Coordinates of C-alpha atoms in Angstrom, one line a residue:
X1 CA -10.0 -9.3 18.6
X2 CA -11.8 -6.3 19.9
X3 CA -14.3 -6.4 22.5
X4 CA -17.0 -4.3 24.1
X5 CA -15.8 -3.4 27.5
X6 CA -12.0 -2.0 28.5
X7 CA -12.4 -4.9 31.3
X8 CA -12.1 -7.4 28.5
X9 CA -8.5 -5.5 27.7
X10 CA -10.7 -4.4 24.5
X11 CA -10.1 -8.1 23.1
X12 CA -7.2 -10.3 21.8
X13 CA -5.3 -10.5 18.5
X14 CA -3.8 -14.1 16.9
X15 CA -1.2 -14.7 14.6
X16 CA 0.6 -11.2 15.4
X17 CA 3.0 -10.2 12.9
X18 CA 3.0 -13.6 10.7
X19 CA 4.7 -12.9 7.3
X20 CA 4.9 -15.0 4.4
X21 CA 6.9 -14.1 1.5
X22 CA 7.7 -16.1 -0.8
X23 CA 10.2 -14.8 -4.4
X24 CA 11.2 -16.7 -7.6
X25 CA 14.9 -16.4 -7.3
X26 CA 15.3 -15.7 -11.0
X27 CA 13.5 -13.2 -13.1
X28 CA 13.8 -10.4 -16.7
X29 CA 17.3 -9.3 -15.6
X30 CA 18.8 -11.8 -13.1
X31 CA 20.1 -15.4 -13.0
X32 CA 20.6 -18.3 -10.9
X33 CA 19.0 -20.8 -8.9
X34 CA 18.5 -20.3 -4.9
X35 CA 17.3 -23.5 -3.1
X36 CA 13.9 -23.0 -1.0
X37 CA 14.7 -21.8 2.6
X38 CA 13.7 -23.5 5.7
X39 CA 10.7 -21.5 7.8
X40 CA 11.7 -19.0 9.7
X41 CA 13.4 -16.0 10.0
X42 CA 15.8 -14.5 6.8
X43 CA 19.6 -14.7 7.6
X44 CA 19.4 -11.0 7.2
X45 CA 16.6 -10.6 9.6
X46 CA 18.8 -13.6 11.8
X47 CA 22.1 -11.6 11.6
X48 CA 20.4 -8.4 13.0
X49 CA 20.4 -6.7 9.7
X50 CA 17.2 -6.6 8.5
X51 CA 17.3 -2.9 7.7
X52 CA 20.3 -3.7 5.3
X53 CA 19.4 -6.6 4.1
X54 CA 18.5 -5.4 0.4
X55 CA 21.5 -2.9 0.1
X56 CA 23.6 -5.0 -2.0
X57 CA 24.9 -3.8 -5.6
X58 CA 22.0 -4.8 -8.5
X59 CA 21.9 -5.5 -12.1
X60 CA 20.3 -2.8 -14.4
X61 CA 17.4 -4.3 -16.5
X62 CA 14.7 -7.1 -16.2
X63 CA 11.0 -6.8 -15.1
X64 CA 9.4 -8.0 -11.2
X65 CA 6.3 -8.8 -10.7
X66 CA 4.6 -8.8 -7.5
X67 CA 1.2 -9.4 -6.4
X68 CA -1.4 -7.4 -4.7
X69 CA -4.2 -9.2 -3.0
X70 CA -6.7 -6.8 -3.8
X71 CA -8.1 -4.9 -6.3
X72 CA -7.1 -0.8 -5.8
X73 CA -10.7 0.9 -6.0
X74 CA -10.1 4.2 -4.2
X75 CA -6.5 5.2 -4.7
X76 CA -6.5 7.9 -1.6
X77 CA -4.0 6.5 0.6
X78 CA -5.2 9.2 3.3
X79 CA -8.8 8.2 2.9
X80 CA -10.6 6.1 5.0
X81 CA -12.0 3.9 2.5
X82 CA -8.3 4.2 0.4
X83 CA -6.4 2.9 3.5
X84 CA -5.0 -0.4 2.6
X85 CA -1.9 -2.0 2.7
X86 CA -2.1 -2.9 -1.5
X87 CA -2.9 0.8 -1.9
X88 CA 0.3 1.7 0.1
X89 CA 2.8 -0.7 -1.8
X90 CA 1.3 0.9 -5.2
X91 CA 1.1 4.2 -3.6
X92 CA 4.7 4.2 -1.9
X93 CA 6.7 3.8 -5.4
X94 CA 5.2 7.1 -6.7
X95 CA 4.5 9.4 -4.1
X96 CA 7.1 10.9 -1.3
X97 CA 7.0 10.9 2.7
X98 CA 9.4 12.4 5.0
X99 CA 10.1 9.3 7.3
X100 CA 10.2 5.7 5.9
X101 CA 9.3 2.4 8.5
X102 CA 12.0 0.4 8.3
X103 CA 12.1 -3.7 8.6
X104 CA 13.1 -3.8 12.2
X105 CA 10.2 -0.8 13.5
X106 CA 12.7 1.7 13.7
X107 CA 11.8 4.5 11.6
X108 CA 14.2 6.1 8.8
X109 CA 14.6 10.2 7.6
X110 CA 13.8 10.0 3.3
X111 CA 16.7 12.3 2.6
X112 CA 15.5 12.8 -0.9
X113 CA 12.3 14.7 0.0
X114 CA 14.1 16.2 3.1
X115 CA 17.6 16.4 4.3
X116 CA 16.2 17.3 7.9
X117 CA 13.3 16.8 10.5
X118 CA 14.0 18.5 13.9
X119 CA 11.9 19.5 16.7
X120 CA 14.0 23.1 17.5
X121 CA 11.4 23.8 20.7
X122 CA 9.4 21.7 23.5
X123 CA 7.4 25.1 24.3
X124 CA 5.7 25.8 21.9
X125 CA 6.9 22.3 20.3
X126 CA 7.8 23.3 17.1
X127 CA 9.3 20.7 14.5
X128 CA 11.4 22.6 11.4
X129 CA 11.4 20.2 8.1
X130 CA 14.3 21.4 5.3
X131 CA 12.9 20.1 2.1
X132 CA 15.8 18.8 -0.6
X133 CA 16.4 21.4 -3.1
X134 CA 16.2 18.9 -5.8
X135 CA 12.9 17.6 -4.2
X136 CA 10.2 18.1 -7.1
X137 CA 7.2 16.2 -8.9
X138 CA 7.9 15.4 -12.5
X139 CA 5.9 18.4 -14.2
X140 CA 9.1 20.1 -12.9
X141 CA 6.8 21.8 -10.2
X142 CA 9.2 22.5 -6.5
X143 CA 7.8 20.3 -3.8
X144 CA 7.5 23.1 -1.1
X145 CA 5.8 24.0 2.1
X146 CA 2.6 24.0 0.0
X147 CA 2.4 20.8 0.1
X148 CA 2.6 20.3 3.5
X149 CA 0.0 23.1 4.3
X150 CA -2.6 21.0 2.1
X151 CA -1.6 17.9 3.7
X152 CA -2.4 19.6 7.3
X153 CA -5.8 21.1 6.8
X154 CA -7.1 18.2 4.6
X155 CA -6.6 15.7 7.8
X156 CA -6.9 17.9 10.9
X157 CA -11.1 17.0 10.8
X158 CA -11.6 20.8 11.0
X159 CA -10.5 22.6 7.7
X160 CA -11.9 20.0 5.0
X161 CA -14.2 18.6 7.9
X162 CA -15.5 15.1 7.4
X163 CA -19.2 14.3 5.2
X164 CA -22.0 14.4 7.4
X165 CA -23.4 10.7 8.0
X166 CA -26.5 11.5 5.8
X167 CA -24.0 11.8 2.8
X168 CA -23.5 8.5 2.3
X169 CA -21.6 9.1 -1.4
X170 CA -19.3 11.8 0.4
X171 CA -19.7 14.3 -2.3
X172 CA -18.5 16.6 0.5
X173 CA -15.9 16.9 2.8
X174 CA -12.6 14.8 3.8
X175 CA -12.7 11.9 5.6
X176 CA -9.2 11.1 6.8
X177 CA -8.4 7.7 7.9
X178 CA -6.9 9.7 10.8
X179 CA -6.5 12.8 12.3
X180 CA -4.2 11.7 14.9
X181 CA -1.5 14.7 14.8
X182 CA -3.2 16.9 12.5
X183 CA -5.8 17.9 15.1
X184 CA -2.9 18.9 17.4
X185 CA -1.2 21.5 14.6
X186 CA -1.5 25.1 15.2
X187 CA -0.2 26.2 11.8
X188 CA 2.5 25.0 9.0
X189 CA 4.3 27.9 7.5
X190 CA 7.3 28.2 5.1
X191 CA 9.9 30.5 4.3
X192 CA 13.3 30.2 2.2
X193 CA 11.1 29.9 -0.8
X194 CA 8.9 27.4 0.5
X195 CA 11.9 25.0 0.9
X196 CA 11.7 25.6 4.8
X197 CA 8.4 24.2 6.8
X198 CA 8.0 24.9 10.0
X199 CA 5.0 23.2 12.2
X200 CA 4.0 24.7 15.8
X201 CA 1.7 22.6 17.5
X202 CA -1.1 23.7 19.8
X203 CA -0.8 20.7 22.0
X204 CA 2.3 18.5 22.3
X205 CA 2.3 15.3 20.0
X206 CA 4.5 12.4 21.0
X207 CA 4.5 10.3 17.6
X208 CA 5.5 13.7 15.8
X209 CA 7.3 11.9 13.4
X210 CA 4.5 10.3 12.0
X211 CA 3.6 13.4 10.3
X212 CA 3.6 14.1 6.5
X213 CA 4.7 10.3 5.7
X214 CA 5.2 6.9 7.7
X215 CA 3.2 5.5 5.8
X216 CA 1.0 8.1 4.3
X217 CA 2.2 10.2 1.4
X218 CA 2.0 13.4 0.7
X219 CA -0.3 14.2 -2.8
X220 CA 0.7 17.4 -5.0
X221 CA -1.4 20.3 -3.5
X222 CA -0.9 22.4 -7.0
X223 CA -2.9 19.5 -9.0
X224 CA -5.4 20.1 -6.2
X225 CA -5.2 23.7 -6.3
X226 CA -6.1 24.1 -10.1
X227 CA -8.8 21.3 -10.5
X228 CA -10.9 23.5 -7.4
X229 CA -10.1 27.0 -9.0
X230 CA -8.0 27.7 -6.0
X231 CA -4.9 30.1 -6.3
X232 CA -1.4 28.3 -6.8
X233 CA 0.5 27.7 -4.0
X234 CA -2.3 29.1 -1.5
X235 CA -3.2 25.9 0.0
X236 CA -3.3 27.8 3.5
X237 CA -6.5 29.5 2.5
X238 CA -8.5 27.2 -0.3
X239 CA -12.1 26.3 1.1
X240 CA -13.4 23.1 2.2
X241 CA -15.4 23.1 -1.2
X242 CA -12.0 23.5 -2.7
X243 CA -10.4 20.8 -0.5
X244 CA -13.0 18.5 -1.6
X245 CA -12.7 18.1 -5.2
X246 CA -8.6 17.9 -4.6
X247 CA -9.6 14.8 -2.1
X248 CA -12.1 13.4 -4.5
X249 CA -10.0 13.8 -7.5
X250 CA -7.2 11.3 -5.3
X251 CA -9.8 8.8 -4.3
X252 CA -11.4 8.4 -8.4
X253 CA -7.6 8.8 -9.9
X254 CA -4.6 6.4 -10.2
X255 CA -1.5 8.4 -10.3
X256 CA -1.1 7.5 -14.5
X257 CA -3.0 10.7 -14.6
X258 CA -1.5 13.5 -12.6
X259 CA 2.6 14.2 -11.3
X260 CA 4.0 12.3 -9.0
X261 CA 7.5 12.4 -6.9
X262 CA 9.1 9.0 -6.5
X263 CA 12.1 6.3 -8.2
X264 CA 9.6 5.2 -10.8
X265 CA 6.2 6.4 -12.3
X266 CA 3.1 4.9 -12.7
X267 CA 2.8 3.7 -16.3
X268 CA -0.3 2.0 -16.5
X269 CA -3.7 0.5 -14.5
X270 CA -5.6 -1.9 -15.3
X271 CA -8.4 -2.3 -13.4
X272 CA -8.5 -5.5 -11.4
X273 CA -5.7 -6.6 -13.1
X274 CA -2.4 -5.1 -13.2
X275 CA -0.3 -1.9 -12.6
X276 CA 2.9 -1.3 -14.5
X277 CA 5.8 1.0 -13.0
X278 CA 8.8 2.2 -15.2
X279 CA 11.6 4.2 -14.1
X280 CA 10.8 8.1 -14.1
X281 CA 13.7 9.8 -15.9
X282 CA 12.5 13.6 -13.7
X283 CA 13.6 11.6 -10.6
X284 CA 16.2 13.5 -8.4
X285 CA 17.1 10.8 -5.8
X286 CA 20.2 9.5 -5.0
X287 CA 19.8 5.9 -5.7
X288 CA 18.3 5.5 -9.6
X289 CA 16.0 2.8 -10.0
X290 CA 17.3 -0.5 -11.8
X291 CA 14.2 -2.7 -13.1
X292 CA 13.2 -2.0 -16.5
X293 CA 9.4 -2.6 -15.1
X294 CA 8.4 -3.0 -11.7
X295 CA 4.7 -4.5 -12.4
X296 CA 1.8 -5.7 -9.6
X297 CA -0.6 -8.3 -10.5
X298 CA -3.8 -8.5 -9.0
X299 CA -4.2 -12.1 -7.4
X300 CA -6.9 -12.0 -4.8
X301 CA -7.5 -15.8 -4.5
X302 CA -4.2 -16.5 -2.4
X303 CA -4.7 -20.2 -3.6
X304 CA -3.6 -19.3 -7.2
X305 CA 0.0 -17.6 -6.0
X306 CA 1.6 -20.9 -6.5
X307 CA 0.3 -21.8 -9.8
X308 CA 1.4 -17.9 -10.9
X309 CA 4.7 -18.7 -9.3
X310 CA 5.1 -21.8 -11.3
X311 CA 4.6 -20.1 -14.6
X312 CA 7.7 -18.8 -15.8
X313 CA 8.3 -15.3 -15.4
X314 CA 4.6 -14.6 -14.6
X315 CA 5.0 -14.0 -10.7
X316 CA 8.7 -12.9 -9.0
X317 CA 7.3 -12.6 -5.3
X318 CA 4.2 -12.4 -3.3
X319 CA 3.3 -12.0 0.1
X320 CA 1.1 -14.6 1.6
X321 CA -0.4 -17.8 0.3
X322 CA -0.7 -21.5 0.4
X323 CA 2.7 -22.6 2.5
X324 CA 2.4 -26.2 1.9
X325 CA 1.5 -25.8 -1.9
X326 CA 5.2 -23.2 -2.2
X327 CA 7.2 -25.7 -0.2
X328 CA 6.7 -28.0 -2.9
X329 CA 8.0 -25.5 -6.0
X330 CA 11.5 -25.3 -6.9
X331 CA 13.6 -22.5 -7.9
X332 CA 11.4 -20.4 -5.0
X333 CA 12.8 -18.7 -1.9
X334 CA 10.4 -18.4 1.2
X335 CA 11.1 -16.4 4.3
X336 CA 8.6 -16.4 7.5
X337 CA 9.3 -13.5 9.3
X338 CA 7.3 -10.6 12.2
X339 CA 5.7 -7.2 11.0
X340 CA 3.5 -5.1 12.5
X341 CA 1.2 -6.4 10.9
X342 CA -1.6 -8.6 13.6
X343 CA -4.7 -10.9 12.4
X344 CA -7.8 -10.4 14.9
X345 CA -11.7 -10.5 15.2
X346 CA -13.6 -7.2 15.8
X347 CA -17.3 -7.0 16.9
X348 CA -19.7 -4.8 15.4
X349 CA -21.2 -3.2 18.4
X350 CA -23.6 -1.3 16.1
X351 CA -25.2 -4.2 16.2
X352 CA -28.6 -3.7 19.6
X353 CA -27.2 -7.1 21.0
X354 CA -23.1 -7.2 20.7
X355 CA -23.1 -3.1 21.8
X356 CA -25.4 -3.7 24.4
X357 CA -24.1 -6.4 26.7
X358 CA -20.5 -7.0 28.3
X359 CA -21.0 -10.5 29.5
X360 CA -21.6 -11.9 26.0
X361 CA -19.0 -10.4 24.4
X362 CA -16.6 -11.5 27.7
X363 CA -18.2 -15.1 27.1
X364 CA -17.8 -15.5 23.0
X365 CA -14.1 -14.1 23.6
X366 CA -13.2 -16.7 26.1
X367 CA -14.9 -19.6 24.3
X368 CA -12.9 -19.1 21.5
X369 CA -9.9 -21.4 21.4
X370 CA -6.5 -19.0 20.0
X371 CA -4.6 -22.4 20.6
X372 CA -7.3 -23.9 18.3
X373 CA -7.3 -21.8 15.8
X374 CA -3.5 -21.2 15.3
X375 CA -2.8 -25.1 15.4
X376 CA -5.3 -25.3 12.4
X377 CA -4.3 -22.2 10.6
X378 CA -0.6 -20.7 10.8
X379 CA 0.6 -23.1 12.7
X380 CA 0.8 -25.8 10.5
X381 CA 4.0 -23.5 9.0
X382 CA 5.1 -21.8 12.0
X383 CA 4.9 -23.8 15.3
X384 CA 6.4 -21.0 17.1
X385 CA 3.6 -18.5 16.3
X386 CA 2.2 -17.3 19.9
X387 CA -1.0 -15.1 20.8
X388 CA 0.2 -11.3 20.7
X389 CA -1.6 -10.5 23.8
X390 CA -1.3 -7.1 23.2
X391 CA -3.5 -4.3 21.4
X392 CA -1.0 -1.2 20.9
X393 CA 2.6 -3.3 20.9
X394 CA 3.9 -6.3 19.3
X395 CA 6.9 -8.2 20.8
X396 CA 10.4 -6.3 20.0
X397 CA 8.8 -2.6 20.7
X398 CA 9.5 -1.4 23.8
X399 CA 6.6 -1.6 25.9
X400 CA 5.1 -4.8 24.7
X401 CA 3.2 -6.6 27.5
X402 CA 1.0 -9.4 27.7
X403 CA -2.3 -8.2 28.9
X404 CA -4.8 -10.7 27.9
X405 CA -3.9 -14.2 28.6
X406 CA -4.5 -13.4 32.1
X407 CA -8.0 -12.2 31.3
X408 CA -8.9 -15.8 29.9
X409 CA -9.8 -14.8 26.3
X410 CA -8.9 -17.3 23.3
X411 CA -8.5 -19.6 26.4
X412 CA -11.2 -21.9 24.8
X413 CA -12.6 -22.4 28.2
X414 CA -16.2 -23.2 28.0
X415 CA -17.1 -23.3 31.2
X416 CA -16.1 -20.0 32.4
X417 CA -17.5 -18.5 29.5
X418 CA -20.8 -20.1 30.6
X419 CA -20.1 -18.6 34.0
X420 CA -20.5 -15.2 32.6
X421 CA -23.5 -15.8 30.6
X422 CA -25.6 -17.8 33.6
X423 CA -24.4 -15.1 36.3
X424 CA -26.0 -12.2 33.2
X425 CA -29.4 -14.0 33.7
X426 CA -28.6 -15.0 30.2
X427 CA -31.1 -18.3 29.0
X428 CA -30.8 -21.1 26.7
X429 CA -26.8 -21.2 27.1
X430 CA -25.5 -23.9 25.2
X431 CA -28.8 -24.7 23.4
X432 CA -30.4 -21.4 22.1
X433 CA -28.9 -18.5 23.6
X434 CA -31.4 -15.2 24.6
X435 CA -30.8 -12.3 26.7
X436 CA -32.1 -11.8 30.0
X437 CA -35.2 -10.0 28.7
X438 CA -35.9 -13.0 26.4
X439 CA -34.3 -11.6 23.2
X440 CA -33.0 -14.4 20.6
X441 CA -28.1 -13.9 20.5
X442 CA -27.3 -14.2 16.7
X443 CA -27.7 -15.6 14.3
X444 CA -24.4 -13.5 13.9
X445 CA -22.8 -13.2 10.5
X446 CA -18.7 -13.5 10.4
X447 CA -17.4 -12.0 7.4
X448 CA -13.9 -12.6 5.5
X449 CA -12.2 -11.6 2.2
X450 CA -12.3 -14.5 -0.7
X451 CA -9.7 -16.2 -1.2
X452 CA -8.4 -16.3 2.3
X453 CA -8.2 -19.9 3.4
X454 CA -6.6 -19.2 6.9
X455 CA -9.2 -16.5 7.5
X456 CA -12.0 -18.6 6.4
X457 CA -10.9 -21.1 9.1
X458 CA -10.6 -18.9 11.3
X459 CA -14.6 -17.9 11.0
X460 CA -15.0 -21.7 10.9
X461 CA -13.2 -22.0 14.5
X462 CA -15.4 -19.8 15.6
X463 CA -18.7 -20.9 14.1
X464 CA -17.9 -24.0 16.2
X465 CA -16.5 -22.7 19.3
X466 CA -19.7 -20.3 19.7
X467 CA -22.0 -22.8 18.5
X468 CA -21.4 -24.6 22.3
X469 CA -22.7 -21.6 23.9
X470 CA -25.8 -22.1 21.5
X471 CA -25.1 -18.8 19.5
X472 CA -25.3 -19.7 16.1
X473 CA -22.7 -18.4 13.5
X474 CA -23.1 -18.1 9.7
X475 CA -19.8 -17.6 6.8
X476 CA -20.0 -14.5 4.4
X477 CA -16.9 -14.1 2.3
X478 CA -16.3 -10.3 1.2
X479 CA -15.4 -9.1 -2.5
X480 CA -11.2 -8.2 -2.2
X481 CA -11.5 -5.6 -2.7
X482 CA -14.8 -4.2 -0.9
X483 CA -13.4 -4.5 2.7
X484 CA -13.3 -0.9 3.4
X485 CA -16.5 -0.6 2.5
X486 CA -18.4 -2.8 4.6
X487 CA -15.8 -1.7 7.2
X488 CA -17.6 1.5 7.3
X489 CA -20.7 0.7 6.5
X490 CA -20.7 -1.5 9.3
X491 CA -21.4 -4.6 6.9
X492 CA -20.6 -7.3 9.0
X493 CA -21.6 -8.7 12.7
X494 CA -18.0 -9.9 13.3
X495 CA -15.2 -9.9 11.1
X496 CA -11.4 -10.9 11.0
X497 CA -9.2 -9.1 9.3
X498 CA -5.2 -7.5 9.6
X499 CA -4.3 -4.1 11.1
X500 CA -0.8 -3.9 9.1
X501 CA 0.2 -0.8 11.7
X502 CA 2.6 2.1 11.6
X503 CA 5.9 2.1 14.5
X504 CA 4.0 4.4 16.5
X505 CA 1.3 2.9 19.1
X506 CA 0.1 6.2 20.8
X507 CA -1.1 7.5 17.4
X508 CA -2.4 4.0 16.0
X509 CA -4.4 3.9 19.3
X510 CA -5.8 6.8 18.5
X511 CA -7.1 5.5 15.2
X512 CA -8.4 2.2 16.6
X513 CA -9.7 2.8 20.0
X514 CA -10.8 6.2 20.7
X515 CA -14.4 7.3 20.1
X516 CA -14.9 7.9 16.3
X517 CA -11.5 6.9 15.7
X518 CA -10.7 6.4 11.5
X519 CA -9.9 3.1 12.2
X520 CA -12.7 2.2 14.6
X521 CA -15.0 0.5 12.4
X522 CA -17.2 -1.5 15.2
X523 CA -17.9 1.4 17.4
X524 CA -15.9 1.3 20.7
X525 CA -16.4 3.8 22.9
X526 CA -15.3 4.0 26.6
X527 CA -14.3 7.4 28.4
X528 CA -11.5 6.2 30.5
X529 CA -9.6 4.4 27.6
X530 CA -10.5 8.1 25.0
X531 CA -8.7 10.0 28.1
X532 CA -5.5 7.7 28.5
X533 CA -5.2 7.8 24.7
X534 CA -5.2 11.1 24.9
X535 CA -2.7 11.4 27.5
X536 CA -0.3 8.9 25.7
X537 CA -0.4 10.8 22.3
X538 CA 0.3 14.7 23.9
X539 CA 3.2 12.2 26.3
X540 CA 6.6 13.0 24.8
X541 CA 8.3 10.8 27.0
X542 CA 8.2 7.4 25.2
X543 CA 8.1 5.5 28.3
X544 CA 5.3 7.3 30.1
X545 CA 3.2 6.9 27.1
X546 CA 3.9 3.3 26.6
X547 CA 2.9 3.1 30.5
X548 CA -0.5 5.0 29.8
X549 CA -1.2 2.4 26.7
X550 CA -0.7 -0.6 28.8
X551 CA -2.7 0.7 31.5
X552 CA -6.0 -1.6 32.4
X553 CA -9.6 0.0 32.8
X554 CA -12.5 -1.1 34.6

C-alpha cells in the first residue's frame, strides 16, 4: 500500500509476487495426461532452473489458448493508459526489445534483434547496441537506428512532450508511462547503415539496460513516419505534431494492421473477445515458432477460468483464478510460484482529506490487518505467502529489506492507530471520524476490477478494519478493462491493484514514487524521497543504489 508521508515507509504491499498458473496438460498438437501438482513451487523453478525450464524439444502443430484478464483498449504498450500486463503478453509475441526479463529476475540479451549491448565508456557513458543484420519487420523494412531514435524522443518528456492537463482526450502530445532513462539521453545516432546505435547519455543511468525493451517494445518508426508526413528514416528531426499522430496511431491500432517484428504475427482482434496469433513466415529468428495458432481469450471474470478449463480444448492455461475450484479438475497442472509482480492499496491523495493529513493515513495503514487479509484471501492456497515489506525489492533481489513491519502497518493494531488519530486532535474516533477542524473522514470509496474475488475481499477487510476507527468505507468494482483510466483520472479514493514490475528497482522507483512519476497515480510527492531517487537512478554501482532505495525519510 502507498501512503502519504515517507515516515510511513510510503506504505506496505501484501501478497508480493503470488502467481497462479494453472495449464491443461493436453491440447491441438500434444498428448498425455499430467496429474495436478501439489502448491508450490515448479520442479523447474525447485531445481534452480527456472530460466530453462521451457527449453525442451516441441511438437510442430496444435493451437494454445491462453487467457487475458482484460479487455486490450489502448494497444500502446509505452503509453500510460496502454501499460498493462495483458497488453504486454499480446504485445510481446509481435513486437521486438533488446533485453528479455527472464523467470528468475535476471535479465537476458534478445540476440535476434541484437547480437550486442555494451556500455564502451563510463565518461561520457556511452552504450553501443549492434543490431542483427537479419533483424527486420515483415514489410521487409531493416530494423535500424531509426527506430531507436523514435523510441528516444517519443519517451524522454521533452521531444513529443506530454498533453497539457486541460486536454483531457490527449489529441496532443506523448504521454509515456515513463521517462525514466529517456530523460537522461543526450543523443542516439547510427552508423554502418543504421545497423550500429550508439546512445551517449547526458547523465549516468544505472538501469541502462532497461532501455529500448525489458518490457517495453520498440514500435516501427517508418509506419510512424509516413502516417505524419515525416521523411523516411528521419525520426531524429520529425515534430512533436508528427510524433503525435505515430503515438496515437499505436494507442487506436492493434498490430493486425501495420508490420510487426516478432516469432508470430497478429492475425486477428476481436474486441473483448479474442486475439489470434499464427506464425509469421518473414521471421528471421533462430528458434521458428511451433503452434499452428497461439490464441488469447478474453476472461475477465477469473471465476469462469475453471469452467473454460473444463471445456475441452477451450482454455490450455491461464494465470490466476479460483484455486479451490482448479484443484478439483483433472487433466490440469497448477504451479504457485514468486514474480515481480506485488498486490497493494494506494491512496488517492488528490483527494483534500487523504493528501492533507499524515496521521490518518499512519492510522488506516496500521488498522489494517495484512495477517487478516492474507489468511482470508491467498492464504487459503499458499500458507507460506508473507507481507513483502518492501516497496522497490521483492525477496531474491539483492537488496531486499524489510522496512515496514517495524513501522506497525498491516499490524491490525487498533489501538495504536487510535493513538495517532487522538494525539492529531482528530474527533469521533471509532464512532464518526472528523478532522481536527470538524471536517466529516470518508465516506471513502475502494475500488477493484470485476471479477476479482481476492481483491474484492481485500476491499472488504478493509471496509471492516476502518470501519473501528469510524471511517466509513463503500465497494466500487471497476470495468476490466477501464483501470488505467480511472488510474489517471484519479477515479477512486483508495484502490488495490498489482504493480507487475520490471528487474530494475532504481527505474521502477522512478515511475512510482517520484513527483509526477507515470506510475504515480495517487499523487505522492516528497522532496527527500524525489532526490534519493534520483541519486539511485544516475548510481552505477548496484549496491550504492540499492542502499539509496532502502534509505528511510522523515
Amino acid at each position: 500500500m502507498r501512503a502519504h508521508s515517507s515516515a510511513l515507509t510510503k506504505g506496505f504491499t501484501l501478497a508480493a509476487g503470488l502467481t497462479l498458473v494453472l495449464a491443461a496438460c493436453s491440447s491441438g498438437g500434444g498428448s498425455g495426461t499430467h496429474k495436478r501438482s501439489s502448491a508450490g513451487l515448479s520442479s523447474c523453478s525447485a531445481q534452480g532452473r527456472a530460466n530453462t525450464c521451457n527449453s525442451a524439444a516441441t511438437k510442430s502443430g496444435g493451437t494454445f489458448t491462453y487467457t487475458l484478464e482484460k479487455n486490450i483498449q489502448q494497444w500502446n504498450l509505452q503509453d500510460t493508459n496502454g501499460n498493462t500486463f495483458e497488453n504486454g503478453e499480446a504485445l510481446g509475441v509481435v513486437l521486438p526489445q533488446v533485453f528479455v526479463p527472464q523467470p528468475d529476475f535476471s535479465i537476458a540479451l534478445n540476440t535476434d534483434l541484437v547480437t550486442s549491448a555494451t556500455q564502451t565508456s563510463t565518461s561520457p557513458q556511452t552504450l553501443v547496441y549492434k543490431i542483427n543484420p537479419k533483424a527486420s519487420w515483415n514489410d521487409g523494412t531493416a530494423i535500424t537506428a531509426d527506430d531507436f531514435v523514435y523510441y528516444w524522443r517519443t519517451n524522454n518528456g521533452k521531444d513529443c512532450p506530454p498533453p497539457p492537463a486541460s486536454d483531457s482526450t490527449q489529441t496532443k502530445g506523448c504521454l509515456p508511462q515513463s521517462t525514466a532513462g529517456y530523460d537522461r539521453i543526450k543523443s542516439v545516432t547510427g552508423s554502418d547503415g543504421g545497423k550500429t546505435v550508439t546512445v551517449v547519455m547526458a547523465k549516468p543511468y544505472s538501469d541502462w539496460k532497461q532501455l529500448f525493451g525489458a518490457g517495453y517494445p520498440l514500435y516501427p518508426a517508418h509506419v510512424a513516419e509516413q502516417l505524419s508526413g515525416a521523411k523516411a528514416g528521419d525520426a531524429a528531426h520529425m515534430t512533436g505534431a508528427q510524433m503525435t499522430k505515430g503515438w496515437q496511431y499505436f494507442q487506436k491500432t492493434p498490430p493486425t494492421k501495420y508490420t510487426t517484428a516478432g516469432p508470430y504475427k497478429m492475425q486477428d482482434w476481436t474486441d473483448n473477445d479474442h486475439a489470434t496469433f499464427v506464425p509469421d513466415p518473414k521471421w528471421w529468428g533462430k528458434h521458428k515458432p511451433s503452434l499452428q495458432r497461439l490464441i488469447f481469450t478474453v476472461i475477465t471474470d477469473a471465476t469462469q477460468e475453471p469452467i473454460a478449463q473444463r471445456g475441452a480444448g477451450h482454455l490450455s492455461a491461464a494465470r490466476g483464478g479460483p484455486v479451490k475450484q482448479i484443484k478439483d479438475i483433472s487433466n490440469v497442472t497448477y504451479t504457485i510460484g514468486s514474480g515481480l509482480n506485488w498486490e497493494h492499496f494506494d491512496l488517492n491523495l488528490h483527494n483534500a482529506v487523504l493528501g492533507t493529513y499524515k496521521p490518518l493515513c499512519q492510522a488506516m495503514f496500521t488498522a489494517l490487518s495484512i495477517k487478516d487479509i492474507m489468511a482470508k484471501t491467498v492464504g487459503q492456497f499458499d500458507p507460506n505467502v508473507k507481507q513483502l515489506g518492501s516497496h522497490n525489492f521483492v525477496p531474491g533481489q539483492a537488496g531486499y529489506q524489510d522496512l515496514v513491519t517495524s513501522t506497525g502497518q498491516g499490524s491490525g493494531d487498533l489501538a495504536k492507530a487510535e493513538k495517532y488519530l487522538t494525539d492529531a486532535k482528530f474527533t469521533g474516533v471509532g464512532t464518526s471520524l472528523k478532522t481536527p477542524d470538524g471536517k466529516a473522514v470518508g465516506p471513502f470509496n475502494c475500488r477493484y476490477t470485476t471479477g476479482n474475488q481476492i481483491r474484492q475481499s481485500e476491499c472488504q477487510i478493509l471496509q471492516s478494519d476502518l470501519a473501528n476507527l469510524g471511517i466509513k468505507i463503500t465497494i466500487k468494482s471497476i470495468g476490466a478493462a477501464d483501470l488505467g483510466t480511472v488510474l489517471a483520472g484519479h477515479q477512486y479514493d483508495i484502490i488495490v491493484f498489482a504493480w507487475v514490475a520490471s528487474p530494475f528497482p532504481s527505474s521502477n522507483a522512478q515511475q512510482n514514487w517520484v513527483t509526477g512519476g507515470g506510475g504515480n497515480y495517487g499523487g505522492y510527492s516528497n522532496k527527500k524521497v524525489d532526490a534519493l531517487v534520483s541519486q539511485a537512478v544516475g548510481e552505477t554501482d548496484a549496491a550504492k543504489a540499492a542502499t539509496l532505495l532502502t534509505r528511510r525519510t522523515r
